[in-house]
Amino acid sequence: WAARRWPSSWAPPPPITCPANQTAGTDPGECGAVRSDATPSTSDNCAVQSVTLVSGLPSGGFFPVGTTTNVWRATDPSSNSSTCSFTITIKDTEAPAVTCPPAITKPNDPNQCGRQIDYLGNALIQDNCVGLDFTNDSPGFFPIGTTTVTYTGTDNAGNSSTCSMS
């Protein structure tokens, strides 16, 4: 009675289990996040197998804002293989930083109870990702007294911050 080897085509492919789809916020000051929990688990009836990343980004890599699909392949010594995939979604959760220009004081226009001011100075807006919308609620004509102007910076993810100057 001789031992008989089964053809590799009869052997089952190695099981591979990917993590569940993942969602995370950006790292502080970055337009993405480093993720180190992005690897599958495998087991096989043979002791040696390889697990390779077919597409996507490796565990410990920097994942940009958006969705990355990782596809992994497990291969056993008989060249049987199987794949799995999962997504890692990074959301921009960091609001922009808005710094108002210094307050200004101006006299009223002649024969007017206020002053037309078209330029209030530049506010500084910074964000971890590109794409910003910047507004202020300047009335244009400022009545005598103190008027507060609020500057608002909003990024493409809808995060916003404000500052006010008088």
Short mmCIF file of C-alpha atoms in Angstrom, two decimals:
data_model
loop_
_atom_site.label_atom_id
_atom_site.label_comp_id
_atom_site.label_asym_id
_atom_site.label_seq_id
_atom_site.Cartn_x
_atom_site.Cartn_y
_atom_site.Cartn_z
CA TRP A 1 0.00 0.00 0.00
CA ALA A 2 1.79 3.15 -1.18
CA ALA A 3 0.99 6.64 -0.06
CA ARG A 4 -0.84 8.52 -2.69
CA ARG A 5 -0.60 12.24 -3.35
CA TRP A 6 -3.77 14.02 -4.44
CA PRO A 7 -3.54 16.39 -7.38
CA SER A 8 -3.41 20.03 -6.30
CA SER A 9 -6.57 20.71 -8.28
CA TRP A 10 -8.44 18.52 -5.75
CA ALA A 11 -7.14 20.39 -2.70
CA PRO A 12 -9.28 23.20 -1.38
CA PRO A 13 -7.92 26.74 -1.63
CA PRO A 14 -6.53 28.22 1.58
CA PRO A 15 -9.16 30.08 3.59
CA ILE A 16 -8.58 33.82 3.93
CA THR A 17 -10.68 36.18 6.04
CA CYS A 18 -10.47 39.93 5.59
CA PRO A 19 -11.31 42.40 8.32
CA ALA A 20 -14.68 44.12 8.20
CA ASN A 21 -14.91 47.38 6.26
CA GLN A 22 -13.36 50.18 8.32
CA THR A 23 -14.07 53.90 8.72
CA ALA A 24 -11.78 56.34 10.53
CA GLY A 25 -11.09 60.05 10.80
CA THR A 26 -7.99 61.81 9.58
CA ASP A 27 -4.84 62.03 11.69
CA PRO A 28 -4.35 65.53 13.18
CA GLY A 29 -3.02 67.94 10.55
CA GLU A 30 -3.10 65.29 7.82
CA CYS A 31 -5.39 64.68 4.83
CA GLY A 32 -5.52 60.96 5.59
CA ALA A 33 -4.56 58.49 8.29
CA VAL A 34 -2.02 55.78 8.97
CA ARG A 35 -3.83 52.48 9.49
CA SER A 36 -2.02 49.46 10.94
CA ASP A 37 -4.96 47.07 11.30
CA ALA A 38 -5.47 46.33 7.63
CA THR A 39 -4.40 42.67 7.27
CA PRO A 40 -6.41 39.47 6.78
CA SER A 41 -6.15 36.20 8.70
CA THR A 42 -5.47 32.87 7.02
CA SER A 43 -5.16 29.19 7.79
CA ASP A 44 -4.52 26.13 5.66
CA ASN A 45 -4.00 22.40 6.01
CA CYS A 46 -0.44 22.92 4.69
CA ALA A 47 2.08 24.64 6.93
CA VAL A 48 3.43 27.14 4.40
CA GLN A 49 1.47 29.72 2.50
CA SER A 50 1.93 33.25 1.27
CA VAL A 51 -0.40 36.18 1.76
CA THR A 52 0.06 39.08 -0.65
CA LEU A 53 -1.61 42.42 -1.15
CA VAL A 54 -2.96 42.41 -4.71
CA SER A 55 -4.26 45.99 -4.71
CA GLY A 56 -4.77 48.78 -2.21
CA LEU A 57 -2.41 49.97 0.51
CA PRO A 58 -0.41 47.94 3.03
CA SER A 59 -1.05 47.86 6.76
CA GLY A 60 0.91 50.71 8.35
CA GLY A 61 0.47 52.79 5.20
CA PHE A 62 -0.99 56.26 4.83
CA PHE A 63 -4.59 56.05 3.60
CA PRO A 64 -5.85 59.26 1.95
CA VAL A 65 -9.29 60.76 2.53
CA GLY A 66 -11.80 58.66 0.59
CA THR A 67 -12.27 54.92 0.20
CA THR A 68 -9.45 52.47 -0.52
CA THR A 69 -10.26 48.87 -1.45
CA ASN A 70 -7.66 46.32 -0.31
CA VAL A 71 -7.60 42.95 -2.09
CA TRP A 72 -5.50 40.15 -0.55
CA ARG A 73 -4.57 36.71 -1.94
CA ALA A 74 -3.56 33.63 0.05
CA THR A 75 -1.61 30.93 -1.82
CA ASP A 76 -0.66 27.50 -0.48
CA PRO A 77 2.33 25.34 -1.53
CA SER A 78 0.13 23.57 -4.08
CA SER A 79 -0.51 26.93 -5.80
CA ASN A 80 -4.14 26.97 -4.73
CA SER A 81 -5.27 30.49 -3.91
CA SER A 82 -8.22 32.50 -2.70
CA THR A 83 -8.87 36.21 -2.27
CA CYS A 84 -10.80 38.56 -0.05
CA SER A 85 -11.31 42.30 0.02
CA PHE A 86 -12.39 45.08 2.35
CA THR A 87 -12.55 48.85 2.30
CA ILE A 88 -10.93 51.49 4.46
CA THR A 89 -12.75 54.83 4.38
CA ILE A 90 -11.00 57.88 5.78
CA LYS A 91 -13.19 60.91 6.52
CA ASP A 92 -11.92 64.46 7.00
CA THR A 93 -13.08 65.27 10.54
CA GLU A 94 -10.74 68.21 11.18
CA ALA A 95 -12.18 71.71 10.96
CA PRO A 96 -10.12 74.49 9.37
CA ALA A 97 -8.38 77.02 11.60
CA VAL A 98 -9.52 80.60 11.03
CA THR A 99 -7.58 83.62 12.35
CA CYS A 100 -9.21 87.02 12.00
CA PRO A 101 -7.37 90.15 10.90
CA PRO A 102 -6.77 92.76 13.60
CA ALA A 103 -9.65 95.04 14.57
CA ILE A 104 -9.82 98.37 12.76
CA THR A 105 -11.05 101.78 13.81
CA LYS A 106 -12.09 104.37 11.21
CA PRO A 107 -13.89 107.71 11.41
CA ASN A 108 -17.29 108.07 9.80
CA ASP A 109 -17.62 109.32 6.21
CA PRO A 110 -18.38 113.07 5.92
CA ASN A 111 -22.07 113.80 6.55
CA GLN A 112 -22.75 110.07 7.22
CA CYS A 113 -23.60 108.13 10.38
CA GLY A 114 -21.08 105.47 9.49
CA ARG A 115 -18.51 104.49 6.93
CA GLN A 116 -18.33 102.32 3.82
CA ILE A 117 -15.49 99.83 4.28
CA ASP A 118 -14.86 97.43 1.42
CA TYR A 119 -11.68 95.83 2.69
CA LEU A 120 -11.30 94.59 6.25
CA GLY A 121 -7.94 92.84 5.91
CA ASN A 122 -7.12 89.24 5.21
CA ALA A 123 -8.15 86.48 7.54
CA LEU A 124 -5.90 83.43 7.66
CA ILE A 125 -7.48 80.04 7.03
CA GLN A 126 -5.63 76.74 7.18
CA ASP A 127 -6.87 73.19 6.80
CA ASN A 128 -5.50 69.66 6.66
CA CYS A 129 -7.01 69.07 3.17
CA VAL A 130 -7.33 71.29 0.11
CA GLY A 131 -10.61 72.88 -0.86
CA LEU A 132 -11.90 75.70 1.30
CA ASP A 133 -14.78 78.14 1.16
CA PHE A 134 -14.34 81.39 3.02
CA THR A 135 -17.00 83.98 3.87
CA ASN A 136 -17.60 86.92 6.19
CA ASP A 137 -20.74 88.78 7.14
CA SER A 138 -19.39 92.30 6.61
CA PRO A 139 -22.25 94.74 6.07
CA GLY A 140 -20.10 96.96 3.80
CA PHE A 141 -21.52 100.12 5.40
CA PHE A 142 -20.65 100.21 9.08
CA PRO A 143 -22.79 102.39 11.35
CA ILE A 144 -21.15 104.53 14.04
CA GLY A 145 -20.16 102.28 16.95
CA THR A 146 -18.74 98.79 17.13
CA THR A 147 -19.76 96.20 14.56
CA THR A 148 -18.68 92.57 14.88
CA VAL A 149 -17.75 90.76 11.67
CA THR A 150 -17.64 86.97 11.68
CA TYR A 151 -15.38 85.05 9.28
CA THR A 152 -16.26 81.44 8.47
CA GLY A 153 -14.03 78.84 6.83
CA THR A 154 -15.64 75.62 5.57
CA ASP A 155 -13.73 72.71 4.02
CA ASN A 156 -14.94 70.24 1.36
CA ALA A 157 -16.03 67.78 4.07
CA GLY A 158 -18.38 70.36 5.62
CA ASN A 159 -16.24 71.05 8.71
CA SER A 160 -16.25 74.72 9.62
CA SER A 161 -14.73 77.21 12.06
CA THR A 162 -15.32 80.87 12.75
CA CYS A 163 -13.58 83.87 14.24
CA SER A 164 -14.90 87.34 14.94
CA MET A 165 -13.37 90.81 14.85
CA SER A 166 -14.80 94.17 15.83
#
